[in-house]
Amino acid sequence: MPGKPALILEPDALEALLGDPALLVVDLCQPQNWRQLHVPGAVHVNPSELVSGLPPASGMLPPLGQLRALMARIGYTPDKHIVAYDDEGGGWAGRFIWTLDVIGHTRSSYLNGGLHAWYREGHP
C-alpha cells in the first residue's frame, strides 16, 4: 500500500485490501455487536479504552502507559494502514483516528458507513 491512504475508504475498497499484511482493521463497535458481526480479521477495541474515564474530564486521552498497552495489544506498528469503523455513526472510529493522529500516525482511514454499510452491502 504505497503512499498515504484516503481518509475515507468505501467498503468495496476495504474488502479488496483484506489479507494484506500492511493492513490493520480496528472495530470500535459495542462488544455485543463485535461478537455477532465484524469485518474479517478486525481487532476489537472497546470504545472505553480511548478515554481516561477520570473526572473531571473523563473524555481525555487515557494515560500514556494505557495507550501504549492498547496499541501493543492490537498489533499496531507505525507502518500499518489502519482502517477504523464502528456501529454508532462514526464517532468512535473518528476518535480512534484522532488518537492515531495525536501519536503521529498518518496512515489511517475511516470505513465509510461503518459496520452498517459493510453489512448492508453484503460483504463477508
mmCIF file of N, CA and C in Angstrom:
data_model
loop_
_atom_site.group_PDB
_atom_site.id
_atom_site.type_symbol
_atom_site.label_atom_id
_atom_site.label_comp_id
_atom_site.label_asym_id
_atom_site.label_seq_id
_atom_site.Cartn_x
_atom_site.Cartn_y
_atom_site.Cartn_z
ATOM 1 N N MET A 1 0.823 -1.174 0.000
ATOM 2 C CA MET A 1 0.000 0.000 0.000
ATOM 3 C C MET A 1 0.875 1.247 0.000
ATOM 4 N N PRO A 2 1.406 1.622 -1.126
ATOM 5 C CA PRO A 2 2.282 2.787 -1.178
ATOM 6 C C PRO A 2 1.504 4.084 -1.018
ATOM 7 N N GLY A 3 2.200 5.109 -0.548
ATOM 8 C CA GLY A 3 1.583 6.422 -0.412
ATOM 9 C C GLY A 3 0.636 6.508 0.765
ATOM 10 N N LYS A 4 0.130 7.707 0.973
ATOM 11 C CA LYS A 4 -0.815 7.939 2.071
ATOM 12 C C LYS A 4 -2.209 7.499 1.630
ATOM 13 N N PRO A 5 -2.880 6.662 2.427
ATOM 14 C CA PRO A 5 -4.211 6.181 2.041
ATOM 15 C C PRO A 5 -5.261 7.284 2.150
ATOM 16 N N ALA A 6 -6.379 7.081 1.475
ATOM 17 C CA ALA A 6 -7.503 8.011 1.564
ATOM 18 C C ALA A 6 -8.057 8.001 2.980
ATOM 19 N N LEU A 7 -8.485 9.158 3.459
ATOM 20 C CA LEU A 7 -9.040 9.238 4.809
ATOM 21 C C LEU A 7 -10.361 8.474 4.908
ATOM 22 N N ILE A 8 -11.162 8.498 3.852
ATOM 23 C CA ILE A 8 -12.429 7.780 3.842
ATOM 24 C C ILE A 8 -12.330 6.643 2.830
ATOM 25 N N LEU A 9 -12.613 5.440 3.295
ATOM 26 C CA LEU A 9 -12.484 4.247 2.466
ATOM 27 C C LEU A 9 -13.867 3.595 2.331
ATOM 28 N N GLU A 10 -14.238 3.278 1.111
ATOM 29 C CA GLU A 10 -15.519 2.611 0.862
ATOM 30 C C GLU A 10 -15.395 1.118 1.181
ATOM 31 N N PRO A 11 -16.504 0.478 1.553
ATOM 32 C CA PRO A 11 -16.472 -0.953 1.877
ATOM 33 C C PRO A 11 -15.862 -1.825 0.781
ATOM 34 N N ASP A 12 -16.181 -1.577 -0.487
ATOM 35 C CA ASP A 12 -15.597 -2.374 -1.571
ATOM 36 C C ASP A 12 -14.075 -2.273 -1.580
ATOM 37 N N ALA A 13 -13.560 -1.069 -1.342
ATOM 38 C CA ALA A 13 -12.108 -0.860 -1.333
ATOM 39 C C ALA A 13 -11.468 -1.595 -0.161
ATOM 40 N N LEU A 14 -12.132 -1.594 0.993
ATOM 41 C CA LEU A 14 -11.591 -2.327 2.143
ATOM 42 C C LEU A 14 -11.586 -3.827 1.868
ATOM 43 N N GLU A 15 -12.658 -4.350 1.305
ATOM 44 C CA GLU A 15 -12.696 -5.789 1.034
ATOM 45 C C GLU A 15 -11.533 -6.198 0.130
ATOM 46 N N ALA A 16 -11.197 -5.350 -0.838
ATOM 47 C CA ALA A 16 -10.081 -5.644 -1.745
ATOM 48 C C ALA A 16 -8.742 -5.681 -1.018
ATOM 49 N N LEU A 17 -8.631 -5.000 0.117
ATOM 50 C CA LEU A 17 -7.377 -4.939 0.876
ATOM 51 C C LEU A 17 -7.242 -6.048 1.918
ATOM 52 N N LEU A 18 -8.343 -6.711 2.251
ATOM 53 C CA LEU A 18 -8.294 -7.727 3.309
ATOM 54 C C LEU A 18 -7.231 -8.776 3.000
ATOM 55 N N GLY A 19 -6.479 -9.145 4.014
ATOM 56 C CA GLY A 19 -5.414 -10.122 3.857
ATOM 57 C C GLY A 19 -4.050 -9.489 3.623
ATOM 58 N N ASP A 20 -4.004 -8.205 3.338
ATOM 59 C CA ASP A 20 -2.730 -7.513 3.144
ATOM 60 C C ASP A 20 -2.045 -7.372 4.506
ATOM 61 N N PRO A 21 -0.813 -7.841 4.660
ATOM 62 C CA PRO A 21 -0.138 -7.754 5.959
ATOM 63 C C PRO A 21 0.135 -6.322 6.425
ATOM 64 N N ALA A 22 0.042 -5.359 5.523
ATOM 65 C CA ALA A 22 0.257 -3.960 5.894
ATOM 66 C C ALA A 22 -1.023 -3.299 6.399
ATOM 67 N N LEU A 23 -2.121 -4.074 6.493
ATOM 68 C CA LEU A 23 -3.418 -3.541 6.901
ATOM 69 C C LEU A 23 -3.746 -3.979 8.318
ATOM 70 N N LEU A 24 -4.298 -3.053 9.095
ATOM 71 C CA LEU A 24 -4.823 -3.361 10.421
ATOM 72 C C LEU A 24 -6.225 -2.767 10.489
ATOM 73 N N VAL A 25 -7.238 -3.621 10.611
ATOM 74 C CA VAL A 25 -8.625 -3.172 10.694
ATOM 75 C C VAL A 25 -9.025 -3.173 12.162
ATOM 76 N N VAL A 26 -9.562 -2.030 12.618
ATOM 77 C CA VAL A 26 -9.918 -1.865 14.029
ATOM 78 C C VAL A 26 -11.417 -1.631 14.151
ATOM 79 N N ASP A 27 -12.070 -2.512 14.885
ATOM 80 C CA ASP A 27 -13.507 -2.466 15.140
ATOM 81 C C ASP A 27 -13.735 -1.783 16.485
ATOM 82 N N LEU A 28 -14.523 -0.715 16.473
ATOM 83 C CA LEU A 28 -14.850 0.015 17.695
ATOM 84 C C LEU A 28 -16.329 -0.098 18.029
ATOM 85 N N CYS A 29 -16.933 -1.198 17.626
ATOM 86 C CA CYS A 29 -18.352 -1.442 17.881
ATOM 87 C C CYS A 29 -18.556 -1.813 19.351
ATOM 88 N N GLN A 30 -19.807 -1.775 19.760
ATOM 89 C CA GLN A 30 -20.136 -2.259 21.087
ATOM 90 C C GLN A 30 -19.799 -3.753 21.144
ATOM 91 N N PRO A 31 -19.309 -4.237 22.271
ATOM 92 C CA PRO A 31 -18.851 -5.633 22.356
ATOM 93 C C PRO A 31 -19.870 -6.672 21.878
ATOM 94 N N GLN A 32 -21.157 -6.488 22.184
ATOM 95 C CA GLN A 32 -22.155 -7.472 21.756
ATOM 96 C C GLN A 32 -22.266 -7.497 20.236
ATOM 97 N N ASN A 33 -22.103 -6.370 19.574
ATOM 98 C CA ASN A 33 -22.136 -6.342 18.114
ATOM 99 C C ASN A 33 -20.875 -6.965 17.527
ATOM 100 N N TRP A 34 -19.737 -6.720 18.164
ATOM 101 C CA TRP A 34 -18.471 -7.327 17.730
ATOM 102 C C TRP A 34 -18.579 -8.849 17.727
ATOM 103 N N ARG A 35 -19.184 -9.394 18.774
ATOM 104 C CA ARG A 35 -19.302 -10.852 18.870
ATOM 105 C C ARG A 35 -20.192 -11.426 17.766
ATOM 106 N N GLN A 36 -21.159 -10.658 17.295
ATOM 107 C CA GLN A 36 -22.092 -11.142 16.273
ATOM 108 C C GLN A 36 -21.599 -10.924 14.853
ATOM 109 N N LEU A 37 -20.911 -9.817 14.606
ATOM 110 C CA LEU A 37 -20.561 -9.463 13.239
ATOM 111 C C LEU A 37 -19.391 -8.480 13.245
ATOM 112 N N HIS A 38 -18.385 -8.763 12.424
ATOM 113 C CA HIS A 38 -17.289 -7.809 12.246
ATOM 114 C C HIS A 38 -16.568 -8.104 10.933
ATOM 115 N N VAL A 39 -15.795 -7.134 10.483
ATOM 116 C CA VAL A 39 -15.012 -7.289 9.270
ATOM 117 C C VAL A 39 -13.988 -8.396 9.512
ATOM 118 N N PRO A 40 -13.809 -9.328 8.579
ATOM 119 C CA PRO A 40 -12.832 -10.408 8.769
ATOM 120 C C PRO A 40 -11.435 -9.864 9.104
ATOM 121 N N GLY A 41 -10.849 -10.435 10.158
ATOM 122 C CA GLY A 41 -9.506 -10.050 10.562
ATOM 123 C C GLY A 41 -9.429 -8.820 11.446
ATOM 124 N N ALA A 42 -10.560 -8.176 11.695
ATOM 125 C CA ALA A 42 -10.553 -6.963 12.527
ATOM 126 C C ALA A 42 -10.233 -7.301 13.979
ATOM 127 N N VAL A 43 -9.554 -6.365 14.634
ATOM 128 C CA VAL A 43 -9.318 -6.464 16.078
ATOM 129 C C VAL A 43 -10.308 -5.531 16.763
ATOM 130 N N HIS A 44 -10.771 -5.941 17.922
ATOM 131 C CA HIS A 44 -11.769 -5.139 18.622
ATOM 132 C C HIS A 44 -11.119 -4.242 19.674
ATOM 133 N N VAL A 45 -11.563 -2.996 19.700
ATOM 134 C CA VAL A 45 -11.186 -2.050 20.741
ATOM 135 C C VAL A 45 -12.487 -1.556 21.360
ATOM 136 N N ASN A 46 -12.635 -1.746 22.648
ATOM 137 C CA ASN A 46 -13.801 -1.221 23.336
ATOM 138 C C ASN A 46 -13.659 0.293 23.377
ATOM 139 N N PRO A 47 -14.696 1.038 22.987
ATOM 140 C CA PRO A 47 -14.581 2.496 22.982
ATOM 141 C C PRO A 47 -14.104 3.090 24.306
ATOM 142 N N SER A 48 -14.409 2.442 25.415
ATOM 143 C CA SER A 48 -13.978 2.958 26.719
ATOM 144 C C SER A 48 -12.457 2.982 26.866
ATOM 145 N N GLU A 49 -11.750 2.221 26.025
ATOM 146 C CA GLU A 49 -10.293 2.203 26.086
ATOM 147 C C GLU A 49 -9.665 3.471 25.520
ATOM 148 N N LEU A 50 -10.459 4.316 24.872
ATOM 149 C CA LEU A 50 -9.936 5.526 24.230
ATOM 150 C C LEU A 50 -10.057 6.769 25.092
ATOM 151 N N VAL A 51 -10.592 6.628 26.284
ATOM 152 C CA VAL A 51 -10.770 7.770 27.183
ATOM 153 C C VAL A 51 -10.215 7.426 28.560
ATOM 154 N N SER A 52 -9.868 8.474 29.310
ATOM 155 C CA SER A 52 -9.307 8.238 30.644
ATOM 156 C C SER A 52 -10.364 7.749 31.619
ATOM 157 N N GLY A 53 -11.588 8.245 31.485
ATOM 158 C CA GLY A 53 -12.645 7.873 32.411
ATOM 159 C C GLY A 53 -12.532 8.532 33.771
ATOM 160 N N LEU A 54 -11.580 9.444 33.917
ATOM 161 C CA LEU A 54 -11.333 10.071 35.215
ATOM 162 C C LEU A 54 -11.928 11.475 35.274
ATOM 163 N N PRO A 55 -12.689 11.777 36.336
ATOM 164 C CA PRO A 55 -13.235 13.121 36.472
ATOM 165 C C PRO A 55 -12.105 14.129 36.732
ATOM 166 N N PRO A 56 -12.233 15.355 36.431
ATOM 167 C CA PRO A 56 -13.455 15.988 35.952
ATOM 168 C C PRO A 56 -13.579 15.958 34.426
ATOM 169 N N ALA A 57 -12.610 15.422 33.719
ATOM 170 C CA ALA A 57 -12.637 15.399 32.250
ATOM 171 C C ALA A 57 -12.469 13.959 31.784
ATOM 172 N N SER A 58 -13.511 13.167 31.924
ATOM 173 C CA SER A 58 -13.415 11.727 31.645
ATOM 174 C C SER A 58 -13.151 11.409 30.178
ATOM 175 N N GLY A 59 -13.355 12.353 29.281
ATOM 176 C CA GLY A 59 -13.130 12.120 27.865
ATOM 177 C C GLY A 59 -11.715 12.368 27.390
ATOM 178 N N MET A 60 -10.828 12.753 28.297
ATOM 179 C CA MET A 60 -9.431 12.975 27.903
ATOM 180 C C MET A 60 -8.788 11.666 27.487
ATOM 181 N N LEU A 61 -7.675 11.771 26.786
ATOM 182 C CA LEU A 61 -6.930 10.571 26.413
ATOM 183 C C LEU A 61 -6.540 9.773 27.653
ATOM 184 N N PRO A 62 -6.460 8.468 27.516
ATOM 185 C CA PRO A 62 -6.002 7.663 28.651
ATOM 186 C C PRO A 62 -4.526 7.948 28.927
ATOM 187 N N PRO A 63 -4.034 7.556 30.091
ATOM 188 C CA PRO A 63 -2.608 7.726 30.380
ATOM 189 C C PRO A 63 -1.752 7.036 29.309
ATOM 190 N N LEU A 64 -0.572 7.558 29.089
ATOM 191 C CA LEU A 64 0.307 7.068 28.033
ATOM 192 C C LEU A 64 0.568 5.566 28.146
ATOM 193 N N GLY A 65 0.777 5.072 29.342
ATOM 194 C CA GLY A 65 1.011 3.635 29.522
ATOM 195 C C GLY A 65 -0.172 2.803 29.059
ATOM 196 N N GLN A 66 -1.367 3.259 29.336
ATOM 197 C CA GLN A 66 -2.579 2.551 28.912
ATOM 198 C C GLN A 66 -2.704 2.593 27.395
ATOM 199 N N LEU A 67 -2.385 3.728 26.808
ATOM 200 C CA LEU A 67 -2.437 3.855 25.350
ATOM 201 C C LEU A 67 -1.397 2.955 24.681
ATOM 202 N N ARG A 68 -0.195 2.900 25.241
ATOM 203 C CA ARG A 68 0.842 2.007 24.708
ATOM 204 C C ARG A 68 0.413 0.552 24.790
ATOM 205 N N ALA A 69 -0.183 0.169 25.906
ATOM 206 C CA ALA A 69 -0.637 -1.215 26.077
ATOM 207 C C ALA A 69 -1.730 -1.557 25.062
ATOM 208 N N LEU A 70 -2.635 -0.622 24.822
ATOM 209 C CA LEU A 70 -3.689 -0.838 23.833
ATOM 210 C C LEU A 70 -3.084 -1.044 22.451
ATOM 211 N N MET A 71 -2.163 -0.181 22.055
ATOM 212 C CA MET A 71 -1.559 -0.287 20.727
ATOM 213 C C MET A 71 -0.773 -1.596 20.582
ATOM 214 N N ALA A 72 -0.100 -2.010 21.636
ATOM 215 C CA ALA A 72 0.629 -3.290 21.586
ATOM 216 C C ALA A 72 -0.350 -4.453 21.448
ATOM 217 N N ARG A 73 -1.459 -4.402 22.181
ATOM 218 C CA ARG A 73 -2.447 -5.481 22.147
ATOM 219 C C ARG A 73 -3.047 -5.664 20.763
ATOM 220 N N ILE A 74 -3.283 -4.581 20.040
ATOM 221 C CA ILE A 74 -3.936 -4.709 18.734
ATOM 222 C C ILE A 74 -2.956 -4.938 17.591
ATOM 223 N N GLY A 75 -1.663 -4.912 17.876
ATOM 224 C CA GLY A 75 -0.672 -5.161 16.827
ATOM 225 C C GLY A 75 -0.288 -3.927 16.039
ATOM 226 N N TYR A 76 -0.438 -2.772 16.656
ATOM 227 C CA TYR A 76 -0.078 -1.512 15.995
ATOM 228 C C TYR A 76 1.412 -1.456 15.690
ATOM 229 N N THR A 77 1.738 -1.030 14.492
ATOM 230 C CA THR A 77 3.098 -0.639 14.136
ATOM 231 C C THR A 77 2.968 0.598 13.262
ATOM 232 N N PRO A 78 3.969 1.480 13.285
ATOM 233 C CA PRO A 78 3.873 2.743 12.552
ATOM 234 C C PRO A 78 3.698 2.597 11.045
ATOM 235 N N ASP A 79 4.076 1.454 10.485
ATOM 236 C CA ASP A 79 3.978 1.277 9.037
ATOM 237 C C ASP A 79 2.618 0.756 8.574
ATOM 238 N N LYS A 80 1.741 0.392 9.479
ATOM 239 C CA LYS A 80 0.439 -0.180 9.113
ATOM 240 C C LYS A 80 -0.516 0.884 8.570
ATOM 241 N N HIS A 81 -1.353 0.469 7.617
ATOM 242 C CA HIS A 81 -2.510 1.259 7.198
ATOM 243 C C HIS A 81 -3.651 0.788 8.084
ATOM 244 N N ILE A 82 -4.166 1.674 8.896
ATOM 245 C CA ILE A 82 -5.204 1.317 9.848
ATOM 246 C C ILE A 82 -6.546 1.827 9.351
ATOM 247 N N VAL A 83 -7.526 0.925 9.308
ATOM 248 C CA VAL A 83 -8.885 1.275 8.930
ATOM 249 C C VAL A 83 -9.759 1.059 10.162
ATOM 250 N N ALA A 84 -10.461 2.111 10.578
ATOM 251 C CA ALA A 84 -11.309 2.054 11.762
ATOM 252 C C ALA A 84 -12.778 2.170 11.368
ATOM 253 N N TYR A 85 -13.610 1.473 12.111
ATOM 254 C CA TYR A 85 -15.059 1.580 11.912
ATOM 255 C C TYR A 85 -15.774 1.314 13.227
ATOM 256 N N ASP A 86 -17.034 1.735 13.291
ATOM 257 C CA ASP A 86 -17.855 1.454 14.459
ATOM 258 C C ASP A 86 -19.289 1.182 14.025
ATOM 259 N N ASP A 87 -20.169 1.097 14.990
ATOM 260 C CA ASP A 87 -21.577 0.813 14.722
ATOM 261 C C ASP A 87 -22.474 1.951 15.190
ATOM 262 N N GLU A 88 -21.887 3.124 15.428
ATOM 263 C CA GLU A 88 -22.642 4.237 16.001
ATOM 264 C C GLU A 88 -22.519 5.517 15.187
ATOM 265 N N GLY A 89 -22.328 5.425 13.898
ATOM 266 C CA GLY A 89 -22.287 6.626 13.080
ATOM 267 C C GLY A 89 -20.919 7.265 12.922
ATOM 268 N N GLY A 90 -19.892 6.629 13.409
ATOM 269 C CA GLY A 90 -18.534 7.087 13.159
ATOM 270 C C GLY A 90 -17.836 7.830 14.273
ATOM 271 N N GLY A 91 -18.521 8.113 15.356
ATOM 272 C CA GLY A 91 -17.901 8.870 16.443
ATOM 273 C C GLY A 91 -16.691 8.189 17.065
ATOM 274 N N TRP A 92 -16.823 6.897 17.364
ATOM 275 C CA TRP A 92 -15.704 6.187 17.991
ATOM 276 C C TRP A 92 -14.589 5.890 17.001
ATOM 277 N N ALA A 93 -14.948 5.587 15.764
ATOM 278 C CA ALA A 93 -13.917 5.389 14.740
ATOM 279 C C ALA A 93 -13.149 6.691 14.527
ATOM 280 N N GLY A 94 -13.871 7.811 14.492
ATOM 281 C CA GLY A 94 -13.220 9.116 14.370
ATOM 282 C C GLY A 94 -12.317 9.408 15.555
ATOM 283 N N ARG A 95 -12.764 9.041 16.743
ATOM 284 C CA ARG A 95 -11.946 9.239 17.945
ATOM 285 C C ARG A 95 -10.665 8.419 17.851
ATOM 286 N N PHE A 96 -10.766 7.202 17.331
ATOM 287 C CA PHE A 96 -9.584 6.363 17.199
ATOM 288 C C PHE A 96 -8.603 6.971 16.194
ATOM 289 N N ILE A 97 -9.125 7.435 15.057
ATOM 290 C CA ILE A 97 -8.255 8.056 14.054
ATOM 291 C C ILE A 97 -7.611 9.311 14.618
ATOM 292 N N TRP A 98 -8.362 10.089 15.385
ATOM 293 C CA TRP A 98 -7.797 11.276 16.041
ATOM 294 C C TRP A 98 -6.696 10.862 17.021
ATOM 295 N N THR A 99 -6.916 9.800 17.770
ATOM 296 C CA THR A 99 -5.900 9.307 18.706
ATOM 297 C C THR A 99 -4.640 8.908 17.947
ATOM 298 N N LEU A 100 -4.804 8.246 16.810
ATOM 299 C CA LEU A 100 -3.646 7.905 15.981
ATOM 300 C C LEU A 100 -2.908 9.167 15.536
ATOM 301 N N ASP A 101 -3.664 10.181 15.155
ATOM 302 C CA ASP A 101 -3.059 11.447 14.741
ATOM 303 C C ASP A 101 -2.256 12.060 15.889
ATOM 304 N N VAL A 102 -2.786 11.979 17.098
ATOM 305 C CA VAL A 102 -2.092 12.524 18.277
ATOM 306 C C VAL A 102 -0.731 11.854 18.465
ATOM 307 N N ILE A 103 -0.645 10.542 18.178
ATOM 308 C CA ILE A 103 0.637 9.844 18.355
ATOM 309 C C ILE A 103 1.514 9.909 17.102
ATOM 310 N N GLY A 104 1.027 10.643 16.071
ATOM 311 C CA GLY A 104 1.844 10.856 14.881
ATOM 312 C C GLY A 104 1.614 9.876 13.750
ATOM 313 N N HIS A 105 0.600 9.041 13.860
ATOM 314 C CA HIS A 105 0.311 8.058 12.801
ATOM 315 C C HIS A 105 -0.552 8.720 11.726
ATOM 316 N N THR A 106 -0.113 8.639 10.484
ATOM 317 C CA THR A 106 -0.845 9.316 9.400
ATOM 318 C C THR A 106 -1.431 8.358 8.373
ATOM 319 N N ARG A 107 -1.241 7.073 8.530
ATOM 320 C CA ARG A 107 -1.742 6.098 7.553
ATOM 321 C C ARG A 107 -3.023 5.449 8.088
ATOM 322 N N SER A 108 -4.094 6.242 8.118
ATOM 323 C CA SER A 108 -5.346 5.709 8.643
ATOM 324 C C SER A 108 -6.510 6.129 7.765
ATOM 325 N N SER A 109 -7.552 5.320 7.833
ATOM 326 C CA SER A 109 -8.774 5.567 7.069
ATOM 327 C C SER A 109 -9.974 5.221 7.928
ATOM 328 N N TYR A 110 -11.076 5.862 7.582
ATOM 329 C CA TYR A 110 -12.369 5.606 8.201
ATOM 330 C C TYR A 110 -13.206 4.821 7.198
ATOM 331 N N LEU A 111 -13.813 3.719 7.627
ATOM 332 C CA LEU A 111 -14.685 2.938 6.760
ATOM 333 C C LEU A 111 -16.001 3.690 6.615
ATOM 334 N N ASN A 112 -16.266 4.191 5.424
ATOM 335 C CA ASN A 112 -17.459 4.984 5.165
ATOM 336 C C ASN A 112 -18.718 4.166 5.437
ATOM 337 N N GLY A 113 -19.516 4.629 6.373
ATOM 338 C CA GLY A 113 -20.747 3.928 6.739
ATOM 339 C C GLY A 113 -20.574 2.893 7.826
ATOM 340 N N GLY A 114 -19.327 2.630 8.217
ATOM 341 C CA GLY A 114 -19.056 1.711 9.309
ATOM 342 C C GLY A 114 -19.607 0.312 9.093
ATOM 343 N N LEU A 115 -19.877 -0.353 10.199
ATOM 344 C CA LEU A 115 -20.355 -1.736 10.156
ATOM 345 C C LEU A 115 -21.691 -1.843 9.417
ATOM 346 N N HIS A 116 -22.538 -0.813 9.539
ATOM 347 C CA HIS A 116 -23.840 -0.857 8.878
ATOM 348 C C HIS A 116 -23.684 -0.937 7.361
ATOM 349 N N ALA A 117 -22.807 -0.126 6.785
ATOM 350 C CA ALA A 117 -22.587 -0.160 5.333
ATOM 351 C C ALA A 117 -21.958 -1.482 4.917
ATOM 352 N N TRP A 118 -21.005 -1.968 5.717
ATOM 353 C CA TRP A 118 -20.351 -3.240 5.408
ATOM 354 C C TRP A 118 -21.389 -4.351 5.288
ATOM 355 N N TYR A 119 -22.261 -4.429 6.275
ATOM 356 C CA TYR A 119 -23.284 -5.481 6.313
ATOM 357 C C TYR A 119 -24.326 -5.269 5.210
ATOM 358 N N ARG A 120 -24.817 -4.039 5.082
ATOM 359 C CA ARG A 120 -25.863 -3.727 4.101
ATOM 360 C C ARG A 120 -25.424 -4.055 2.665
ATOM 361 N N GLU A 121 -24.132 -3.858 2.374
ATOM 362 C CA GLU A 121 -23.626 -4.122 1.034
ATOM 363 C C GLU A 121 -23.253 -5.590 0.813
ATOM 364 N N GLY A 122 -23.430 -6.420 1.831
ATOM 365 C CA GLY A 122 -23.234 -7.857 1.674
ATOM 366 C C GLY A 122 -21.787 -8.335 1.708
ATOM 367 N N HIS A 123 -20.925 -7.594 2.379
ATOM 368 C CA HIS A 123 -19.523 -8.015 2.480
ATOM 369 C C HIS A 123 -19.398 -9.126 3.534
ATOM 370 N N PRO A 124 -18.316 -9.890 3.441
ATOM 371 C CA PRO A 124 -18.185 -11.030 4.384
ATOM 372 C C PRO A 124 -18.003 -10.590 5.836
#
